[in-house]
């Protein structure tokens, strides 16, 4: 793959001259300046309400095949560019949601990678990676996932999606915990026979401790650790596993340090109590799973001090510590992994990822590697074509210094949100964020949803999270001038809701 | 996508003239004739032992990153063609295992589909399919998955892998069962609040009935229904769900009809007993999951009569009936779905798939559709580029009449296995199969494994299943002359083990 996935975008975005002043600048924001005009569009352009007639027609068609209750609209991905998503009715929207936070560097304009026969081969020949990988598999893992491995981790396992990644990470923790408990890795005859019928000791009554408000996926193991919305969990059998409170902090964090520290201490105490309780009831906590920022659950933050202490509690009680970076990973917080903000050399035993990483999977410390073959295994174990993409995406991130861009854009975004919050104190509260991974609370659920729709009609695509928050999840190519463009539209929409 | 994925192979394979007599024909098999010589290789070609030095070197490299206990060797997919897999040491093997049964029509030689910008776009722009699908999504679903929908099903949900497919199918059954139990689909306040902490009634104590020897995946819901090998399940917590015996039949089935019918009746009786027992202990059976042929568990067959009666038992007790066609689906049994051999208009409520279908997912009857948005949901919900591939693959299957080819090759294969079994009665037993989806039992585990390795050294790649079986899983382009080529090598290997 000699040429870059986004070579044209790369060249253009390096042209740092500001060419254009966006029309219609109002209120809070500076003139929106742009650098990518030949590649990107110069702003949103709305032709119909959203969803428009073509989207409605296609939604009806798809409704014959699937539940379409969650369909927003249909997209024209061929016409989408950079930060702009184009729908099938020709509406062009500034995308601050990016397919639920899963587009790393925007929508590309061309794909020179496909000119290479060997990369075409990788797309067509999907191997069973666990038994017969392609020749370049170790090299591509090194170029892609290992080049951004979290501190202390040199091992990684790819999987097809985020839920499978967490499921297998949980299994790795159970296997590790059980071998530690045994003192060796040789199962007894009773282990072997009882596991075949789902019974202990072969299938031990271990648990994973999770946090209220957390989201870790929707398969049954993951779902037992997901506690963000009832609709995800309703009617599905689950495990009796401990659930700790996640700190409910006040924002900005630096203005409420004492109260927030008390709240975090309360939660940490509860974590230790739960670990002891569950051990006593014969369901020891093999692992603790947590997001660095609870995303789906409402963009709930905690301080580095909280995570450091939690990490220590895991150590103290012999539980593995699993940081779920499926949504936070890949650069949107201004560091490649959100846990880097904690400043720890040994932040975790397992770090799982998906979304912006284009492939699912998890990093782990050496001792968390399954001791035998076929324990962490399935037919595909990921998709090597996604590793090729990721290697290209990481090249772009490095060459364009996108993490610095994100930090810069993020500061401007958060500053703008603070200003709007001051202007609309009855409407907005708790502006918060790291990098462009920002959020703000709205007065109530109904107003939040109305704001989301109004913003969309004005060409800005946003997503909600939690009960009444808006989450901002732009791609890493979201520049300061995109921030200003967004803030102008957002400000107009808020004025209509005051 | 104007051109076909395998256009060259297609043209060549339509040249039905027989050009070559394979050298070295021995014992059982007729002359191996071939039709695809310009596309395919003319036979295996071994240069080193397997794994060879380059594979060993790469395995060592990968060992720094992952557990490599299951790695067989590394592949050169660019050089692989049709039924031949080429490894990184230049060994060319007739592939009768096809990446754990997941390559539908062999390894392609060229990929004209990538010349189209719009299909390239589908590979690069991975949308969140549940909220913002591409314009051609309904059309591609219709062209691909719906064009081969099982009887009585017009709805399909894609997923990223087989385990996620079954997990979500189970969730669909739980949701359906609970709404049926409620008499409506409005959860109570207690349902909503209790589900958030993993407790009943919101997370009800429902169960899925599965069969001993079954394999349905490795995530925690799936794993609770998987009972093929201890290594899959060991040390992972599970659910207390009922496990019925799968019939242990004698082969050939038609020679033991009375004994087999008795065995099947015994198992069906046990199924009904378990359903009643689990209802009594407050864990009602929301669904029954079964493979049409237990694959991973040892290629265990049952008769159409068994499946018909099982289907009726599910009806009678109000449980959903889920047929897992992850390994059996896609044509290898000579029908597109193995359950078609049962001859039923209403064979199932849910049919799940993956592997040869290139995407995971499940078909379901209308009433099994989740009643609300975001219940069967995740970020990616499959990968639309795989639907494009599948549409092309299905075109090839139809135009080349590959299901007829499979039926023909399968008869020749099974006939050959019967002959070998007669010749080596102390070594071989229970030859069985549908289409090319065949298997045979070997005297013991050690001999089986030795045969697998010896066959590989002679250029034939096979896989094991169960305790001591060999499973045959060629691609759908495995012709009669490939069967003869295989039988010749297999015969030589058996002679060494007699």
PDB file of C-alpha atoms in Angstrom, chain B residues 341-432:
ATOM      1  CA  UNK B 341     -33.380 -31.262   3.455  1.00  0.00           C
ATOM      2  CA  UNK B 342     -36.169 -31.520   6.055  1.00  0.00           C
ATOM      3  CA  UNK B 343     -38.745 -30.529   3.428  1.00  0.00           C
ATOM      4  CA  UNK B 344     -40.717 -28.169   5.678  1.00  0.00           C
ATOM      5  CA  UNK B 345     -42.610 -25.003   4.752  1.00  0.00           C
ATOM      6  CA  UNK B 346     -42.120 -23.559   8.207  1.00  0.00           C
ATOM      7  CA  UNK B 347     -38.750 -24.951   9.306  1.00  0.00           C
ATOM      8  CA  UNK B 348     -37.785 -22.352  11.914  1.00  0.00           C
ATOM      9  CA  UNK B 349     -38.484 -19.043  13.627  1.00  0.00           C
ATOM     10  CA  UNK B 350     -34.862 -17.925  13.351  1.00  0.00           C
ATOM     11  CA  UNK B 351     -32.025 -19.041  11.069  1.00  0.00           C
ATOM     12  CA  UNK B 352     -28.560 -17.652  11.846  1.00  0.00           C
ATOM     13  CA  UNK B 353     -25.581 -17.630   9.495  1.00  0.00           C
ATOM     14  CA  UNK B 354     -21.987 -16.480   9.048  1.00  0.00           C
ATOM     15  CA  UNK B 355     -18.812 -18.062   7.512  1.00  0.00           C
ATOM     16  CA  UNK B 356     -19.567 -18.767   3.813  1.00  0.00           C
ATOM     17  CA  UNK B 357     -22.177 -16.004   3.876  1.00  0.00           C
ATOM     18  CA  UNK B 358     -19.250 -13.588   4.390  1.00  0.00           C
ATOM     19  CA  UNK B 359     -21.323 -11.604   6.898  1.00  0.00           C
ATOM     20  CA  UNK B 360     -22.932 -12.753  10.118  1.00  0.00           C
ATOM     21  CA  UNK B 361     -26.621 -12.321  10.750  1.00  0.00           C
ATOM     22  CA  UNK B 362     -29.952 -13.997  11.194  1.00  0.00           C
ATOM     23  CA  UNK B 363     -33.233 -14.349   9.372  1.00  0.00           C
ATOM     24  CA  UNK B 364     -36.391 -14.367  11.411  1.00  0.00           C
ATOM     25  CA  UNK B 365     -40.120 -14.584  11.094  1.00  0.00           C
ATOM     26  CA  UNK B 366     -42.039 -11.326  11.362  1.00  0.00           C
ATOM     27  CA  UNK B 367     -43.140 -11.911  14.940  1.00  0.00           C
ATOM     28  CA  UNK B 368     -39.533 -12.345  16.093  1.00  0.00           C
ATOM     29  CA  UNK B 369     -38.640  -8.798  15.120  1.00  0.00           C
ATOM     30  CA  UNK B 370     -37.801  -6.697  18.154  1.00  0.00           C
ATOM     31  CA  UNK B 371     -40.758  -4.462  18.868  1.00  0.00           C
ATOM     32  CA  UNK B 372     -38.738  -1.295  19.468  1.00  0.00           C
ATOM     33  CA  UNK B 373     -35.658   0.416  18.095  1.00  0.00           C
ATOM     34  CA  UNK B 374     -32.259  -0.020  19.796  1.00  0.00           C
ATOM     35  CA  UNK B 375     -33.080  -3.461  21.227  1.00  0.00           C
ATOM     36  CA  UNK B 376     -31.229  -5.433  18.538  1.00  0.00           C
ATOM     37  CA  UNK B 377     -28.574  -2.880  17.780  1.00  0.00           C
ATOM     38  CA  UNK B 378     -24.893  -2.031  17.838  1.00  0.00           C
ATOM     39  CA  UNK B 379     -22.620   0.472  16.118  1.00  0.00           C
ATOM     40  CA  UNK B 380     -21.799  -1.392  12.927  1.00  0.00           C
ATOM     41  CA  UNK B 381     -24.482  -4.099  12.658  1.00  0.00           C
ATOM     42  CA  UNK B 382     -22.475  -5.934  10.041  1.00  0.00           C
ATOM     43  CA  UNK B 383     -20.460  -4.469   7.200  1.00  0.00           C
ATOM     44  CA  UNK B 384     -22.140  -3.447   3.932  1.00  0.00           C
ATOM     45  CA  UNK B 385     -19.038  -4.322   1.886  1.00  0.00           C
ATOM     46  CA  UNK B 386     -19.648  -7.960   2.788  1.00  0.00           C
ATOM     47  CA  UNK B 387     -23.163  -7.743   1.330  1.00  0.00           C
ATOM     48  CA  UNK B 388     -21.623  -6.597  -1.961  1.00  0.00           C
ATOM     49  CA  UNK B 389     -19.308  -9.604  -1.976  1.00  0.00           C
ATOM     50  CA  UNK B 390     -22.126 -11.932  -1.101  1.00  0.00           C
ATOM     51  CA  UNK B 391     -24.283 -10.662  -3.962  1.00  0.00           C
ATOM     52  CA  UNK B 392     -21.416 -11.483  -6.366  1.00  0.00           C
ATOM     53  CA  UNK B 393     -20.821 -14.877  -4.808  1.00  0.00           C
ATOM     54  CA  UNK B 394     -24.506 -15.761  -5.091  1.00  0.00           C
ATOM     55  CA  UNK B 395     -24.446 -14.786  -8.764  1.00  0.00           C
ATOM     56  CA  UNK B 396     -21.569 -17.184  -9.341  1.00  0.00           C
ATOM     57  CA  UNK B 397     -23.325 -19.954  -7.405  1.00  0.00           C
ATOM     58  CA  UNK B 398     -26.431 -19.551  -9.561  1.00  0.00           C
ATOM     59  CA  UNK B 399     -24.755 -19.138 -12.916  1.00  0.00           C
ATOM     60  CA  UNK B 400     -22.432 -22.083 -12.374  1.00  0.00           C
ATOM     61  CA  UNK B 401     -25.156 -24.259 -10.832  1.00  0.00           C
ATOM     62  CA  UNK B 402     -22.771 -24.879  -7.979  1.00  0.00           C
ATOM     63  CA  UNK B 403     -25.379 -26.550  -5.776  1.00  0.00           C
ATOM     64  CA  UNK B 404     -25.749 -29.252  -8.436  1.00  0.00           C
ATOM     65  CA  UNK B 405     -21.971 -29.528  -8.634  1.00  0.00           C
ATOM     66  CA  UNK B 406     -21.830 -29.906  -4.860  1.00  0.00           C
ATOM     67  CA  UNK B 407     -24.453 -32.638  -4.952  1.00  0.00           C
ATOM     68  CA  UNK B 408     -22.526 -34.471  -7.650  1.00  0.00           C
ATOM     69  CA  UNK B 409     -19.111 -34.035  -5.981  1.00  0.00           C
ATOM     70  CA  UNK B 410     -20.619 -34.949  -2.638  1.00  0.00           C
ATOM     71  CA  UNK B 411     -21.995 -38.259  -3.933  1.00  0.00           C
ATOM     72  CA  UNK B 412     -18.609 -39.141  -5.365  1.00  0.00           C
ATOM     73  CA  UNK B 413     -16.915 -38.147  -2.137  1.00  0.00           C
ATOM     74  CA  UNK B 414     -19.246 -40.167   0.074  1.00  0.00           C
ATOM     75  CA  UNK B 415     -19.018 -43.142  -2.261  1.00  0.00           C
ATOM     76  CA  UNK B 416     -15.234 -42.979  -2.038  1.00  0.00           C
ATOM     77  CA  UNK B 417     -15.375 -42.773   1.739  1.00  0.00           C
ATOM     78  CA  UNK B 418     -17.657 -45.815   1.879  1.00  0.00           C
ATOM     79  CA  UNK B 419     -15.186 -47.767  -0.230  1.00  0.00           C
ATOM     80  CA  UNK B 420     -12.247 -46.755   1.932  1.00  0.00           C
ATOM     81  CA  UNK B 421     -14.234 -47.637   5.033  1.00  0.00           C
ATOM     82  CA  UNK B 422     -14.850 -51.099   3.617  1.00  0.00           C
ATOM     83  CA  UNK B 423     -11.178 -51.444   2.895  1.00  0.00           C
ATOM     84  CA  UNK B 424     -10.021 -50.195   6.311  1.00  0.00           C
ATOM     85  CA  UNK B 425     -12.702 -51.380   8.754  1.00  0.00           C
ATOM     86  CA  UNK B 426     -10.369 -51.141  11.744  1.00  0.00           C
ATOM     87  CA  UNK B 427      -9.337 -47.628  10.884  1.00  0.00           C
ATOM     88  CA  UNK B 428     -12.459 -45.955   9.516  1.00  0.00           C
ATOM     89  CA  UNK B 429     -16.125 -45.903  10.422  1.00  0.00           C
ATOM     90  CA  UNK B 430     -19.338 -43.942  10.132  1.00  0.00           C
ATOM     91  CA  UNK B 431     -18.729 -42.219   6.794  1.00  0.00           C
ATOM     92  CA  UNK B 432     -21.587 -39.727   6.484  1.00  0.00           C
TER      93      UNK B 432
END
